[in-house]
Tab-separated table of C-alpha atoms in Angstrom:
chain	number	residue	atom	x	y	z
A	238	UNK	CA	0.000	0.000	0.000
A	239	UNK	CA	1.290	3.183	-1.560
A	240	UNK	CA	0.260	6.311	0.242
A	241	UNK	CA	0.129	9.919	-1.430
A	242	UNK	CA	2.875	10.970	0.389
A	243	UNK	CA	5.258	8.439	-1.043
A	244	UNK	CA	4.307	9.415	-4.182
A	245	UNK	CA	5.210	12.940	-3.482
A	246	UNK	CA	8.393	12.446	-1.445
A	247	UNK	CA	9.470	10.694	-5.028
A	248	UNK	CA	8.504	13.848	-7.228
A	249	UNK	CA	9.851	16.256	-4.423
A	250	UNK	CA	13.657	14.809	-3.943
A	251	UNK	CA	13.751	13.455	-7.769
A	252	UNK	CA	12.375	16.066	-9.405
A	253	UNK	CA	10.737	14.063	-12.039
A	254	UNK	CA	7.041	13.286	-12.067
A	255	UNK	CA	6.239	9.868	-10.255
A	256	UNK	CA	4.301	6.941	-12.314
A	257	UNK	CA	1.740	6.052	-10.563
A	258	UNK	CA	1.774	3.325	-7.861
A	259	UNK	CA	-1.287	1.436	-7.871
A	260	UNK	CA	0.120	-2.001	-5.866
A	261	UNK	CA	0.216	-5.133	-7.036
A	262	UNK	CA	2.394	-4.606	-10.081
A	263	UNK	CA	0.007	-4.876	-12.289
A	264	UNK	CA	0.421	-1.054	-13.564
A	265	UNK	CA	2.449	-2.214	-16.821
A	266	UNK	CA	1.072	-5.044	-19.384
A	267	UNK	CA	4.427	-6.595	-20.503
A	268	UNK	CA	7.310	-6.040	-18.201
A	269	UNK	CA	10.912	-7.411	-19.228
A	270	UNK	CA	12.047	-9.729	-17.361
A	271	UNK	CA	15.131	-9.593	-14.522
A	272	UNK	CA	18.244	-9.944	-16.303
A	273	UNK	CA	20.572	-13.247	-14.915
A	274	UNK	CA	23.068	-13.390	-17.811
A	275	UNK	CA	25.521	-11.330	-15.432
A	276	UNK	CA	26.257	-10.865	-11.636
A	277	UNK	CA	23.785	-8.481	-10.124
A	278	UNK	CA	23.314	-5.312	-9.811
A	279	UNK	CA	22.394	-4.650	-6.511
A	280	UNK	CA	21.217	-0.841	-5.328
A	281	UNK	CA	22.449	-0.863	-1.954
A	282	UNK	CA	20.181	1.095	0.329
A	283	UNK	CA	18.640	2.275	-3.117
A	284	UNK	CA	20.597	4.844	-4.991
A	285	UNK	CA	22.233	6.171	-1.309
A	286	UNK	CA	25.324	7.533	-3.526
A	287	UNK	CA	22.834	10.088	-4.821
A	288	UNK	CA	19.809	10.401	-2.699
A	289	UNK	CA	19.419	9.671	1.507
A	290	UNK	CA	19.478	6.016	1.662
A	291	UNK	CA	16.584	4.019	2.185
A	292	UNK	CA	13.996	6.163	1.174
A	293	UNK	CA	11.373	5.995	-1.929
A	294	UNK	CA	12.790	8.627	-3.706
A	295	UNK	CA	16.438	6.821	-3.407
A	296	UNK	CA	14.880	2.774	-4.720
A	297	UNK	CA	13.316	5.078	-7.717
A	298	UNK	CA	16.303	6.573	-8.418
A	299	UNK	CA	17.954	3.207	-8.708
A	300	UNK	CA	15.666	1.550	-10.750
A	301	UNK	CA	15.513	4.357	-13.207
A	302	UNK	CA	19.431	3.628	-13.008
A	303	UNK	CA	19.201	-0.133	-14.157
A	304	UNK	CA	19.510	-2.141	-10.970
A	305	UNK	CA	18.213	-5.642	-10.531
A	306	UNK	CA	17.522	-5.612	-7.161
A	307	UNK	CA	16.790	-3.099	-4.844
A	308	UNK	CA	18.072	-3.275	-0.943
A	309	UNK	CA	16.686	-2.646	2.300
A	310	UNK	CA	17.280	-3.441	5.907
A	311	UNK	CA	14.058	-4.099	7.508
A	312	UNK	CA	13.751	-2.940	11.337
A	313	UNK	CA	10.271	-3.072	13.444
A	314	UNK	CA	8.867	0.268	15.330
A	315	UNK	CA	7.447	0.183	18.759
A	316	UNK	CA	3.977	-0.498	17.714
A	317	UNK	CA	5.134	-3.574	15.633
A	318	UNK	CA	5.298	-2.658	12.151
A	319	UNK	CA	8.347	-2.917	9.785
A	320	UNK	CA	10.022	-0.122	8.347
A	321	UNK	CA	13.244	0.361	5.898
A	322	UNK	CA	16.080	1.488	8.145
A	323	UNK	CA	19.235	0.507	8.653
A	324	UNK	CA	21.086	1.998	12.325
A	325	UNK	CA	19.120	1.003	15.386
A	326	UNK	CA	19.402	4.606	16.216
A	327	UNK	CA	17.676	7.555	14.244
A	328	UNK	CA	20.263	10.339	14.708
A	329	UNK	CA	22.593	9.750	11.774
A	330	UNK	CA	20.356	9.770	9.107
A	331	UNK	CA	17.440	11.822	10.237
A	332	UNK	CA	16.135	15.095	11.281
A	333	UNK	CA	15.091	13.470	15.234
A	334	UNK	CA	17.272	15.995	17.015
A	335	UNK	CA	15.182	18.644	15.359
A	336	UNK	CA	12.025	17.405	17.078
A	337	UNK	CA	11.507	18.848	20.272
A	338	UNK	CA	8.371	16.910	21.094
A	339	UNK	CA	10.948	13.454	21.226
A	340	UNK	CA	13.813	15.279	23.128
A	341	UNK	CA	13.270	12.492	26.215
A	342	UNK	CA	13.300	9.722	23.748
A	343	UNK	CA	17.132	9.851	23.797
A	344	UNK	CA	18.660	6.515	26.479
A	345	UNK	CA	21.576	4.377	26.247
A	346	UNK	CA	20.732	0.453	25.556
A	347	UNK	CA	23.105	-2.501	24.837
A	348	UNK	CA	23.410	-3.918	21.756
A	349	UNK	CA	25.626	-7.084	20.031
A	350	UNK	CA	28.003	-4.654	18.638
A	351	UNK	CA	28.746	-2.521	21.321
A	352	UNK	CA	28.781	-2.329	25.163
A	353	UNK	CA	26.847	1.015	25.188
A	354	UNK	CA	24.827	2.826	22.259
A	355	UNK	CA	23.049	5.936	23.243
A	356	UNK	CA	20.592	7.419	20.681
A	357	UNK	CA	16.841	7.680	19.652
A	358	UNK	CA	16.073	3.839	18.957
A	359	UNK	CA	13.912	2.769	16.472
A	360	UNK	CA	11.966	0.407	18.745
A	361	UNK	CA	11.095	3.614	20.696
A	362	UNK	CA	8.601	4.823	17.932
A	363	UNK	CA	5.715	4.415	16.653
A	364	UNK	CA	5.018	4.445	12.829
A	365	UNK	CA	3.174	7.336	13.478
A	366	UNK	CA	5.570	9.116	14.801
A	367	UNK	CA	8.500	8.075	12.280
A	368	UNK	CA	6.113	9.168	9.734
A	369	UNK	CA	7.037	12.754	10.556
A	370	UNK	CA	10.785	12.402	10.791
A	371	UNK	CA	12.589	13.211	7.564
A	372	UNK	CA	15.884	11.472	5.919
A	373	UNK	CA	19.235	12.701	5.667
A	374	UNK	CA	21.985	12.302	3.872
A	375	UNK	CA	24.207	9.879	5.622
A	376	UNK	CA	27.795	11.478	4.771
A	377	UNK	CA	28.923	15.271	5.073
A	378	UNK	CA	31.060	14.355	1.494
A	379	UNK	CA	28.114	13.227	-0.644
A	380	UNK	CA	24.721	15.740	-1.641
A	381	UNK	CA	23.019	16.922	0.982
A	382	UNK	CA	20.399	18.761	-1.261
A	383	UNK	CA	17.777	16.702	-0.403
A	384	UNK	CA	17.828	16.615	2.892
A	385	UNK	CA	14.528	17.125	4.663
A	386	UNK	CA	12.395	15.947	2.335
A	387	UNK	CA	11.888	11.850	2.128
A	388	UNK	CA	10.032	9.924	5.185
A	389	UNK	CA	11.061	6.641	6.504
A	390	UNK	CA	9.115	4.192	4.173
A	391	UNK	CA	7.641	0.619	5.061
A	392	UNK	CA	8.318	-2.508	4.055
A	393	UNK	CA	5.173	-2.732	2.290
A	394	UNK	CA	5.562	0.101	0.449
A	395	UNK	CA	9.489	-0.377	-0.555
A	396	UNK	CA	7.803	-3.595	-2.129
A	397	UNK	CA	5.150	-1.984	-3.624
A	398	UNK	CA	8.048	0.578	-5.092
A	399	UNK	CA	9.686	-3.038	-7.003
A	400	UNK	CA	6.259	-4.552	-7.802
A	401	UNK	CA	5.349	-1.350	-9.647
A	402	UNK	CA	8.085	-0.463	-11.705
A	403	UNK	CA	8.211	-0.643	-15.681
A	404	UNK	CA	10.227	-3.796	-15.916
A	405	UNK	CA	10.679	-6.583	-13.169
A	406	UNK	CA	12.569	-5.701	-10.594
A	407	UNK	CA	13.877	-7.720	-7.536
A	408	UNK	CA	14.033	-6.932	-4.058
A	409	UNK	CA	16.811	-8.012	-1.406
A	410	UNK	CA	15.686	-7.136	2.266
A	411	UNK	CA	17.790	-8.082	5.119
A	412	UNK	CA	16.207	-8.903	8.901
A	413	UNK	CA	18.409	-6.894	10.594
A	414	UNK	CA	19.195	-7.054	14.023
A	415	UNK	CA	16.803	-9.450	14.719
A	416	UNK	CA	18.177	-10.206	18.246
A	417	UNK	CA	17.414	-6.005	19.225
A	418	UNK	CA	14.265	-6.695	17.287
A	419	UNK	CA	12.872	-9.460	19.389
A	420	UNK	CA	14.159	-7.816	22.644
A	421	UNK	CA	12.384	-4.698	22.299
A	422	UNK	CA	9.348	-5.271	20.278
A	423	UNK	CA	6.360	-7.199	21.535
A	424	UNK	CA	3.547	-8.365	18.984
A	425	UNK	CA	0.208	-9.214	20.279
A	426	UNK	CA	0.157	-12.421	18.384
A	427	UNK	CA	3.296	-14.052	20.404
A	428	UNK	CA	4.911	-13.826	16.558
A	429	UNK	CA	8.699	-12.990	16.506
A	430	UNK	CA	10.464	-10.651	14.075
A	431	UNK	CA	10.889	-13.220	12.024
A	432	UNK	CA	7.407	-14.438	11.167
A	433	UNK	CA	6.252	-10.824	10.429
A	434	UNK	CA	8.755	-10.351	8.233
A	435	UNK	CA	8.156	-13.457	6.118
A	436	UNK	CA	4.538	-12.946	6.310
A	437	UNK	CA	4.784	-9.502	4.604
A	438	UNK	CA	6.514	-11.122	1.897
A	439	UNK	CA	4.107	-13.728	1.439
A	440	UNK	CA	0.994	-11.176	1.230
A	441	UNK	CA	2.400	-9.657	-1.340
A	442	UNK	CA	3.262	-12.828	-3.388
A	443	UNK	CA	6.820	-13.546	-2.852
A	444	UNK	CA	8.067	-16.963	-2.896
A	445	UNK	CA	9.533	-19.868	-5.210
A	446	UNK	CA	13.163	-21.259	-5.144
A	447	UNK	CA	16.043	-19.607	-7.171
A	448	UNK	CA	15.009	-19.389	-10.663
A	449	UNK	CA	11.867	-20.943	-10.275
A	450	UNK	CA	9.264	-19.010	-12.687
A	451	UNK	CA	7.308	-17.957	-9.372
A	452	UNK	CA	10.588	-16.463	-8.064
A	453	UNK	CA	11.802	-15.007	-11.701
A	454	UNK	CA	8.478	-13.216	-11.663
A	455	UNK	CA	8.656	-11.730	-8.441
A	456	UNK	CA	12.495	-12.057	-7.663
A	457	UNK	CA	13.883	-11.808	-3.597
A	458	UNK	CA	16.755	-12.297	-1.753
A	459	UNK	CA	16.500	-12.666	1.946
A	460	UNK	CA	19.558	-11.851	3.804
A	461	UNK	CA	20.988	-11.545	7.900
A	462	UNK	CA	24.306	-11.618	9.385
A	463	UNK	CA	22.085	-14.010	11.989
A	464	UNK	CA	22.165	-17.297	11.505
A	465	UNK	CA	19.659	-18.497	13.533
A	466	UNK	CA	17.117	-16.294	11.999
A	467	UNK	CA	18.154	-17.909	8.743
A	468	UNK	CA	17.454	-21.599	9.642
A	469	UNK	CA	14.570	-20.146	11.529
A	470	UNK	CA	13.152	-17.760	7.708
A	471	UNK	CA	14.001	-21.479	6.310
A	472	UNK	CA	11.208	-23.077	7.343
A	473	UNK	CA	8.975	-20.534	6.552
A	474	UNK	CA	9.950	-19.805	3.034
A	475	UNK	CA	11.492	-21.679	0.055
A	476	UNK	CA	12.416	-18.183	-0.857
A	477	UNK	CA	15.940	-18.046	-1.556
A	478	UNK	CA	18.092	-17.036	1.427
A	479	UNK	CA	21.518	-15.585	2.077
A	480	UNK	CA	24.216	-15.150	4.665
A	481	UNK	CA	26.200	-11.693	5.482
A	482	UNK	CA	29.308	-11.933	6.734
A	483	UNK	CA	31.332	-9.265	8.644
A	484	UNK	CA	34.582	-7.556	9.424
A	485	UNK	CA	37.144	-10.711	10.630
A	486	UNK	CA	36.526	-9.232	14.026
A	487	UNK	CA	33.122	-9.471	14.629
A	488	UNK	CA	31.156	-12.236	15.951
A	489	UNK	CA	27.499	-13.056	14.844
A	490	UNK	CA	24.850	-11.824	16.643
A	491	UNK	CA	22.665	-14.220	17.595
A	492	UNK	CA	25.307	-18.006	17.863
A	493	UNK	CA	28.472	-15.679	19.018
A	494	UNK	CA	30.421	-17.505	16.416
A	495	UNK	CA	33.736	-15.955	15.043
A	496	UNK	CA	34.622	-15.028	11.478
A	497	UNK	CA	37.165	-18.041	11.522
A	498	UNK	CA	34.176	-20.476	12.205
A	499	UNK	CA	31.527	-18.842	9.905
A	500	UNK	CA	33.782	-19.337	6.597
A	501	UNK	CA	35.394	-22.352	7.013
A	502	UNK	CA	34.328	-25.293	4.772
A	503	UNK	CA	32.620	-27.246	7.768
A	504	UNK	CA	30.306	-24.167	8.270
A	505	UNK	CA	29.769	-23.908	4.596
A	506	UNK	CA	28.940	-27.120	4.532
A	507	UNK	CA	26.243	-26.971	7.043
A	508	UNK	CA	24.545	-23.721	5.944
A	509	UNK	CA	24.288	-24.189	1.925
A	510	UNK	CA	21.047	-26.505	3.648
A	511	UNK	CA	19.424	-23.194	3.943
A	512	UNK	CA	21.450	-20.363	2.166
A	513	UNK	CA	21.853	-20.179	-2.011
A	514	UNK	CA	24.984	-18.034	-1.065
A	515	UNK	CA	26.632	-15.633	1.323
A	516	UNK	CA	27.654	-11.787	1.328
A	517	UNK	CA	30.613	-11.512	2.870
A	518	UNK	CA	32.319	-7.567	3.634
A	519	UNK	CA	34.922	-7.325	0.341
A	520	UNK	CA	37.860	-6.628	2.709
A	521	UNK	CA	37.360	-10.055	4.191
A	522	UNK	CA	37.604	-11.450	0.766
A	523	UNK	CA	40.407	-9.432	-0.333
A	524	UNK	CA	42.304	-8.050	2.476
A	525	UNK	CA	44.133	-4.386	2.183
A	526	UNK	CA	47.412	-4.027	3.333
A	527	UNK	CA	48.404	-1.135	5.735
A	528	UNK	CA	48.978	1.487	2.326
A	529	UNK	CA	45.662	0.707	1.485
A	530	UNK	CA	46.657	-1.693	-1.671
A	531	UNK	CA	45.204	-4.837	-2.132
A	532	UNK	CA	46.942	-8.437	-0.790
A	533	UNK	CA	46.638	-11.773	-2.222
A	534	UNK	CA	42.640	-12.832	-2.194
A	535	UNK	CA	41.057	-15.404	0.289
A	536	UNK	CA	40.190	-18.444	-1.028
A	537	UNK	CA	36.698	-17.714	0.305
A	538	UNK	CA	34.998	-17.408	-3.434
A	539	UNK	CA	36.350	-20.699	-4.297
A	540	UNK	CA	35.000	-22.082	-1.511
A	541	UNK	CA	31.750	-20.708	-1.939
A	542	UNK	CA	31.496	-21.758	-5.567
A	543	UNK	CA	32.269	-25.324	-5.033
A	544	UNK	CA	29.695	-25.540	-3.095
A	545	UNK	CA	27.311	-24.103	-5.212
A	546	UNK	CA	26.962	-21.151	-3.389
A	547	UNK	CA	26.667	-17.480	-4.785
A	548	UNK	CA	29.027	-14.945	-3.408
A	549	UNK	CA	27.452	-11.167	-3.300
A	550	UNK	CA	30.204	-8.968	-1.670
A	551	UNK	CA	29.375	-5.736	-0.074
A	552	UNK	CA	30.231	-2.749	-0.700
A	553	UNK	CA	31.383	-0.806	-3.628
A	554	UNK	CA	31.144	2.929	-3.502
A	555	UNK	CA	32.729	5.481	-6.186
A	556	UNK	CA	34.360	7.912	-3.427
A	557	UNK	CA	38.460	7.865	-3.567
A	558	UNK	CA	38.293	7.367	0.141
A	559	UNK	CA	36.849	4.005	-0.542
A	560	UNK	CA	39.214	2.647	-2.904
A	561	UNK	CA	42.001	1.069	-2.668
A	562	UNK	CA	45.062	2.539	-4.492
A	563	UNK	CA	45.481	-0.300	-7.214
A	564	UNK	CA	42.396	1.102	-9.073
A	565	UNK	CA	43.768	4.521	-9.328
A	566	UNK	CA	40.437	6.716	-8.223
A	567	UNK	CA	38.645	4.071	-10.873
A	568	UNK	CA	35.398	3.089	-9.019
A	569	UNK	CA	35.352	0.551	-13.335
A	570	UNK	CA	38.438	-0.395	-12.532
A	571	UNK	CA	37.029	-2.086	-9.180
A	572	UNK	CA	34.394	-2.956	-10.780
A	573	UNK	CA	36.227	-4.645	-13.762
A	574	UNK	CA	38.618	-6.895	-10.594
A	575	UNK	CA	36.123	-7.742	-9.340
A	576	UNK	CA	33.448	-9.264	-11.925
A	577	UNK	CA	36.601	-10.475	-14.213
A	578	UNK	CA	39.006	-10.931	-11.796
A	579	UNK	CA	37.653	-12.470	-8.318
A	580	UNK	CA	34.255	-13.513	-10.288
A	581	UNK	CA	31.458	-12.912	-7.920
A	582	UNK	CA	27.621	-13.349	-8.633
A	583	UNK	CA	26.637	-10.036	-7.575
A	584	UNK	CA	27.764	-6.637	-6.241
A	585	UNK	CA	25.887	-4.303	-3.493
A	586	UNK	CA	26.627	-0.872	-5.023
A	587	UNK	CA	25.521	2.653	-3.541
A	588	UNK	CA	25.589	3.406	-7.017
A	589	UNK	CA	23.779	1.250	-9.541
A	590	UNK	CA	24.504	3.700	-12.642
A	591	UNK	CA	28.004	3.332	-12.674
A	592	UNK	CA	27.453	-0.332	-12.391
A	593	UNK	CA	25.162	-0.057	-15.182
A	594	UNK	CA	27.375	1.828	-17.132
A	595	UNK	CA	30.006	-0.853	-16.442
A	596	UNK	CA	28.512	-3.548	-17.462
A	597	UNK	CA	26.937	-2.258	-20.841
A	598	UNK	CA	30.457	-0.990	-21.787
A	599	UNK	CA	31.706	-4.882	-21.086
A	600	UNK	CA	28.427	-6.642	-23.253
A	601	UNK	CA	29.593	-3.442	-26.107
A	602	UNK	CA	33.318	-4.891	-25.713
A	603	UNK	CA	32.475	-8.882	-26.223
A	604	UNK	CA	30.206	-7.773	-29.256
């Protein structure tokens, strides 16, 4: 469900007229189908490069850009609903500290990743009241122009953004946190984060393993650094699922296992039961040195592939300050190691279009 005010947070931060969002995808008759010939494109956080992440007018702006999937972290509010946002915390990446009316929202909590956090939490609000909080642009280095204008979006309606686009589109939403989640969010229903999330995805049609034609028409990839909640989404989907992986030094969330035990072939073993691949932080797979140049590669990939898993790396941004010296300020020439060189299945981009543009200029090159 599609309210007006999506709509218009799209033509206010784009400035382009929106199509019109009707749910249910059934806006255009013949929609081409997801490309699979090459890895994927995946708009990480939307088109966050360009536009403050998460938000409608940021998953437009990536689909107008050529991505295959679109991605969102999923979190749940207070008054149990889920919503696209990725900190635990609103500060960073919205206008919160503007709002008087929340000034005693602000406490410090524990979380999995740190001994103290102190913030306005997600799980403090309502979807009412994150409704009237506006998005931000992350970093002080990329355009802030649009700043104060997008709302926090649903789940529903960053699906109804895929399901309503020209051509088909796929979505990739990760249960995030779902440890925090569970903790501090009570549904009436006894349900868990887990089972809401899935549920949303099967109201709205979702479902169908890898490359079935029920998944090709309405293509997902479910994703958590929690393994647990994998197994868990397992046996509530055959939706395709996949496993994040983090910096060497942090442990998973919810099975306190180590990076060392997470990618060895034993684990890899046990988890392709439940996961068609894994997304694993690109500095694990190919470690810089202190200068900031890149070592010898993992064998991780290799791994992965004999196994018949899919490796999705995250993530690839065009800003010097994230690349490494051996591409020379080239965010193509990443690209180009990357898809050529280590041979993943997909990238998670905060900038689809120069993905885009990267792969076309490869297809032109083989022709």
């Amino acid at each position: 469900v599609v309210a007006a005010v999506l709509a218009a947070a799209v033509v206010a931060s784009s400035g382009v007229a929106a199509r019109p969002l009707v749910g249910g995808g059934g806006a255009w008759a013949d929609r081409a189908p997801l490309q699979t010939s090459r890895p994927f494109n995946i708009a990480h956080r939307g088109s966050n490069g360009e536009l403050p992440e998460e938000t409608a007018a940021a998953y437009a702006r990536a689909i107008d850009e050529g991505a295959d999937f679109i991605e969102a972290d999923i979190e749940a509010t207070k008054d149990g609903h889920l919503v696209c946002f990725h900190d635990t915390t609103l500060d960073d990446v919205t206008d919160v500290a503007d709002h008087p009316e929340f000034a005693g929202r602000r406490r410090t909590l524990e979380v999995q990743w740190a001994n103290n956090v102190t913030g306005y939490f997600i799980t403090d609000f309502t979807l009412a009241e994150l409704k009237t909080l506006r998005a931000k642009q992350r970093w002080d280095f990329r355009d802030k122009s649009h700043d104060g204008i997008s709302p926090i979006i649903t789940f529903e309606e960053f699906i109804d953004i895929a399901l309503n686009a020209k051509r088909v589109v796929g979505i990739y939403p990760e249960m995030k946190n779902p440890v925090f989640m569970n903790k501090h969010v009570q549904w009436a229903d006894g349900k868990k984060y887990e089972d809401k999330f899935i549920a949303t995805l099967k109201k709205y049609g979702y479902g169908g393993k890898y490359m079935s034609p029920a998944w090709r028409a309405k293509p997902v990839f479910i994703q958590s650094f929690a393994p647990a909640s994998l197994v868990r989404a397992a046996g509530l989907t055959d939706s395709p699922l996949l496993f994040l992986i983090d910096d060497v030094t942090v442990r998973t969330e919810d099975t306190n296992q180590s990076y060392d035990e997470i990618t060895s072939g034993e684990y890899l073993d046990y988890i392709k039961k439940y996961v068609v691949g894994i997304g694993p932080w690109k500095d694990t797979v190919v470690p810089p040195t202190k200068d900031n140049r890149l070592a010898t590669p993992t064998d991780l990939v290799a791994m992965a592939h004999a196994r018949g898993l899919q490796v999705h790396p995250y993530t690839y941004r065009n800003e010097n300050k994230f690349l490494h010296f051996n591409f020379r300020q080239d965010p193509y020439a990443e690209y180009d190691y990357w898809i050529n060189g280590v041979g993943v299945d997909g990238l998670f981009t905060d900038f689809p279009a120069s993905l885009r543009r990267f792969q076309e200029w490869t297809a032109k090159k083989k022709d």
